[in-house]
PDB file of C-alpha atoms in Angstrom:
ATOM      1  CA  MET K   1       0.000   0.000   0.000  1.00 78.00           C
ATOM      2  CA  GLN K   2       2.924   2.321   0.618  1.00 87.00           C
ATOM      3  CA  ARG K   3       3.875   2.181  -3.075  1.00 87.00           C
ATOM      4  CA  TYR K   4       0.332   3.125  -4.038  1.00 82.00           C
ATOM      5  CA  ARG K   5       0.301   5.983  -1.554  1.00 86.00           C
ATOM      6  CA  SER K   6       3.612   7.270  -2.905  1.00 90.00           C
ATOM      7  CA  ALA K   7       2.289   7.147  -6.450  1.00 87.00           C
ATOM      8  CA  TRP K   8      -0.993   8.830  -5.481  1.00 86.00           C
ATOM      9  CA  ASP K   9       0.889  11.609  -3.669  1.00 90.00           C
ATOM     10  CA  GLN K  10       2.569  12.753  -6.883  1.00 91.00           C
ATOM     11  CA  PRO K  11       1.295  16.122  -8.166  1.00 92.00           C
ATOM     12  CA  GLY K  12      -1.673  15.572 -10.504  1.00 91.00           C
ATOM     13  CA  ALA K  13      -1.780  11.801  -9.936  1.00 89.00           C
ATOM     14  CA  MET K  14      -5.332  11.578  -8.620  1.00 86.00           C
ATOM     15  CA  ARG K  15      -6.655  13.898 -11.318  1.00 89.00           C
ATOM     16  CA  SER K  16      -4.922  11.855 -14.004  1.00 89.00           C
ATOM     17  CA  MET K  17      -6.316   8.580 -12.682  1.00 84.00           C
ATOM     18  CA  LEU K  18      -9.843   9.971 -12.674  1.00 85.00           C
ATOM     19  CA  HIS K  19      -9.423  11.437 -16.162  1.00 87.00           C
ATOM     20  CA  TRP K  20      -8.490   7.991 -17.475  1.00 81.00           C
ATOM     21  CA  TYR K  21     -11.930   6.715 -16.434  1.00 78.00           C
ATOM     22  CA  ARG K  22     -13.717   9.849 -17.641  1.00 81.00           C
ATOM     23  CA  ALA K  23     -12.048   9.623 -21.051  1.00 81.00           C
ATOM     24  CA  ASN K  24     -13.297   6.084 -21.523  1.00 75.00           C
ATOM     25  CA  ILE K  25     -16.938   6.655 -20.600  1.00 73.00           C
ATOM     26  CA  GLY K  26     -19.050   6.140 -23.677  1.00 68.00           C
ATOM     27  CA  ARG K  27     -16.140   5.047 -25.852  1.00 64.00           C
ATOM     28  CA  VAL K  28     -16.869   1.367 -25.561  1.00 64.00           C
ATOM     29  CA  ALA K  29     -18.707   0.232 -28.670  1.00 66.00           C
ATOM     30  CA  LEU K  30     -21.480  -2.140 -27.738  1.00 65.00           C
ATOM     31  CA  PRO K  31     -21.656  -5.280 -29.877  1.00 67.00           C
ATOM     32  CA  LYS K  32     -24.756  -5.987 -31.950  1.00 71.00           C
ATOM     33  CA  ARG K  33     -25.316  -9.150 -29.937  1.00 70.00           C
ATOM     34  CA  PRO K  34     -24.327  -9.947 -26.372  1.00 67.00           C
ATOM     35  CA  LEU K  35     -20.848 -11.369 -26.033  1.00 78.00           C
ATOM     36  CA  ARG K  36     -20.307 -14.709 -24.317  1.00 86.00           C
ATOM     37  CA  VAL K  37     -17.099 -15.721 -22.582  1.00 88.00           C
ATOM     38  CA  SER K  38     -16.537 -19.401 -23.277  1.00 88.00           C
ATOM     39  CA  VAL K  39     -13.365 -20.037 -21.281  1.00 88.00           C
ATOM     40  CA  PRO K  40     -13.652 -20.886 -17.580  1.00 92.00           C
ATOM     41  CA  THR K  41     -13.703 -17.605 -15.673  1.00 93.00           C
ATOM     42  CA  LEU K  42     -13.122 -16.854 -12.000  1.00 95.00           C
ATOM     43  CA  VAL K  43     -14.206 -13.526 -10.524  1.00 96.00           C
ATOM     44  CA  ILE K  44     -12.851 -12.755  -7.051  1.00 96.00           C
ATOM     45  CA  TRP K  45     -14.467  -9.691  -5.492  1.00 96.00           C
ATOM     46  CA  GLY K  46     -14.171  -7.848  -2.200  1.00 95.00           C
ATOM     47  CA  ALA K  47     -17.519  -7.531  -0.408  1.00 94.00           C
ATOM     48  CA  LYS K  48     -16.422  -4.198   1.087  1.00 95.00           C
ATOM     49  CA  ASP K  49     -15.384  -2.624  -2.231  1.00 94.00           C
ATOM     50  CA  GLN K  50     -16.339   1.045  -1.899  1.00 91.00           C
ATOM     51  CA  PHE K  51     -15.939   1.758  -5.610  1.00 88.00           C
ATOM     52  CA  LEU K  52     -17.464  -1.198  -7.450  1.00 89.00           C
ATOM     53  CA  GLY K  53     -20.418  -3.035  -5.969  1.00 89.00           C
ATOM     54  CA  HIS K  54     -20.599  -6.816  -6.058  1.00 90.00           C
ATOM     55  CA  GLU K  55     -23.583  -6.449  -8.412  1.00 91.00           C
ATOM     56  CA  LEU K  56     -21.024  -5.735 -11.146  1.00 91.00           C
ATOM     57  CA  ALA K  57     -19.361  -9.086 -10.501  1.00 92.00           C
ATOM     58  CA  GLU K  58     -22.741 -10.823 -10.762  1.00 91.00           C
ATOM     59  CA  LYS K  59     -23.488  -8.983 -14.019  1.00 91.00           C
ATOM     60  CA  SER K  60     -20.075  -9.944 -15.419  1.00 91.00           C
ATOM     61  CA  LEU K  61     -20.655 -13.588 -14.567  1.00 93.00           C
ATOM     62  CA  SER K  62     -23.915 -13.534 -16.517  1.00 92.00           C
ATOM     63  CA  TYR K  63     -21.791 -13.263 -19.685  1.00 90.00           C
ATOM     64  CA  CYS K  64     -19.737 -16.342 -18.798  1.00 92.00           C
ATOM     65  CA  GLU K  65     -20.652 -19.843 -19.893  1.00 90.00           C
ATOM     66  CA  LYS K  66     -18.431 -21.332 -17.179  1.00 91.00           C
ATOM     67  CA  GLY K  67     -18.186 -18.534 -14.632  1.00 93.00           C
ATOM     68  CA  GLN K  68     -17.632 -18.791 -10.913  1.00 94.00           C
ATOM     69  CA  GLY K  69     -17.701 -15.907  -8.465  1.00 95.00           C
ATOM     70  CA  ILE K  70     -16.193 -15.685  -5.006  1.00 96.00           C
ATOM     71  CA  LEU K  71     -17.051 -12.809  -2.703  1.00 95.00           C
ATOM     72  CA  LEU K  72     -14.480 -12.254   0.036  1.00 95.00           C
ATOM     73  CA  GLY K  73     -16.294 -10.791   3.043  1.00 92.00           C
ATOM     74  CA  GLU K  74     -13.576  -8.628   4.571  1.00 92.00           C
ATOM     75  CA  ALA K  75     -11.795  -7.535   1.377  1.00 95.00           C
ATOM     76  CA  THR K  76     -12.220  -4.184  -0.369  1.00 95.00           C
ATOM     77  CA  HIS K  77     -11.329  -2.945  -3.854  1.00 93.00           C
ATOM     78  CA  TRP K  78      -7.751  -4.075  -3.223  1.00 93.00           C
ATOM     79  CA  VAL K  79      -8.612  -7.740  -2.700  1.00 94.00           C
ATOM     80  CA  HIS K  80      -5.421  -8.977  -4.381  1.00 93.00           C
ATOM     81  CA  HIS K  81      -3.332  -7.060  -1.837  1.00 93.00           C
ATOM     82  CA  GLU K  82      -5.422  -7.621   1.257  1.00 94.00           C
ATOM     83  CA  GLU K  83      -5.998 -11.333   0.694  1.00 95.00           C
ATOM     84  CA  ALA K  84      -3.024 -12.192  -1.550  1.00 94.00           C
ATOM     85  CA  GLU K  85      -2.434 -15.722  -0.269  1.00 94.00           C
ATOM     86  CA  ARG K  86      -6.123 -16.593  -0.381  1.00 95.00           C
ATOM     87  CA  VAL K  87      -6.543 -15.128  -3.881  1.00 96.00           C
ATOM     88  CA  ASN K  88      -3.537 -17.102  -5.138  1.00 94.00           C
ATOM     89  CA  ARG K  89      -4.860 -20.295  -3.552  1.00 94.00           C
ATOM     90  CA  LEU K  90      -8.332 -19.762  -5.077  1.00 95.00           C
ATOM     91  CA  MET K  91      -6.869 -19.123  -8.525  1.00 93.00           C
ATOM     92  CA  LEU K  92      -4.652 -22.198  -8.410  1.00 91.00           C
ATOM     93  CA  GLN K  93      -7.569 -24.321  -7.216  1.00 93.00           C
ATOM     94  CA  PHE K  94      -9.762 -22.959 -10.031  1.00 93.00           C
ATOM     95  CA  ILE K  95      -7.095 -23.640 -12.643  1.00 90.00           C
ATOM     96  CA  HIS K  96      -6.642 -27.174 -11.345  1.00 88.00           C
ATOM     97  CA  GLU K  97     -10.384 -27.930 -11.155  1.00 89.00           C
ATOM     98  CA  THR K  98     -11.250 -26.520 -14.563  1.00 88.00           C
ATOM     99  CA  GLY K  99      -8.251 -27.954 -16.361  1.00 81.00           C
ATOM    100  CA  THR K 100      -7.374 -24.492 -17.616  1.00 71.00           C
ATOM    101  CA  ILE K 101      -3.959 -24.596 -19.217  1.00 63.00           C
ATOM    102  CA  PHE K 102      -1.598 -21.678 -19.013  1.00 58.00           C
ATOM    103  CA  ASP K 103       0.730 -21.694 -21.986  1.00 54.00           C
ATOM    104  CA  GLU K 104       3.633 -19.450 -21.069  1.00 53.00           C
ATOM    105  CA  THR K 105       4.955 -19.566 -24.641  1.00 51.00           C
ATOM    106  CA  LEU K 106       2.096 -17.231 -25.578  1.00 45.00           C
ATOM    107  CA  TYR K 107       3.491 -14.595 -23.228  1.00 44.00           C
ATOM    108  CA  GLN K 108       7.178 -14.737 -24.035  1.00 47.00           C
ATOM    109  CA  ARG K 109       8.828 -11.615 -25.333  1.00 42.00           C
ATOM    110  CA  ARG K 110       9.535 -11.752 -29.017  1.00 34.00           C
TER     111      ARG K 110
END
């Protein structure tokens, strides 16, 4: 969290972060038909997220053919920092159970 605080303390940082979101409002072109996510998908959400309600996670999962959501009761928007070990364990368990294969050759620098 200290690294975030240091970054946020920079002059103009907060304004710039908010402008990024403002600049993207309305720029997303909606498809003619609803999109479906066919790969297994895990959504891990903090129940105490002050910025994005868990309703958004539920809505996102409605687009997934094989979606699973986990709501962590004490976590906030920063769930991956606050519950890092638990998030890692949940992801590994999901990957194992769904047979999802991570092919690192797809992510190698070229």
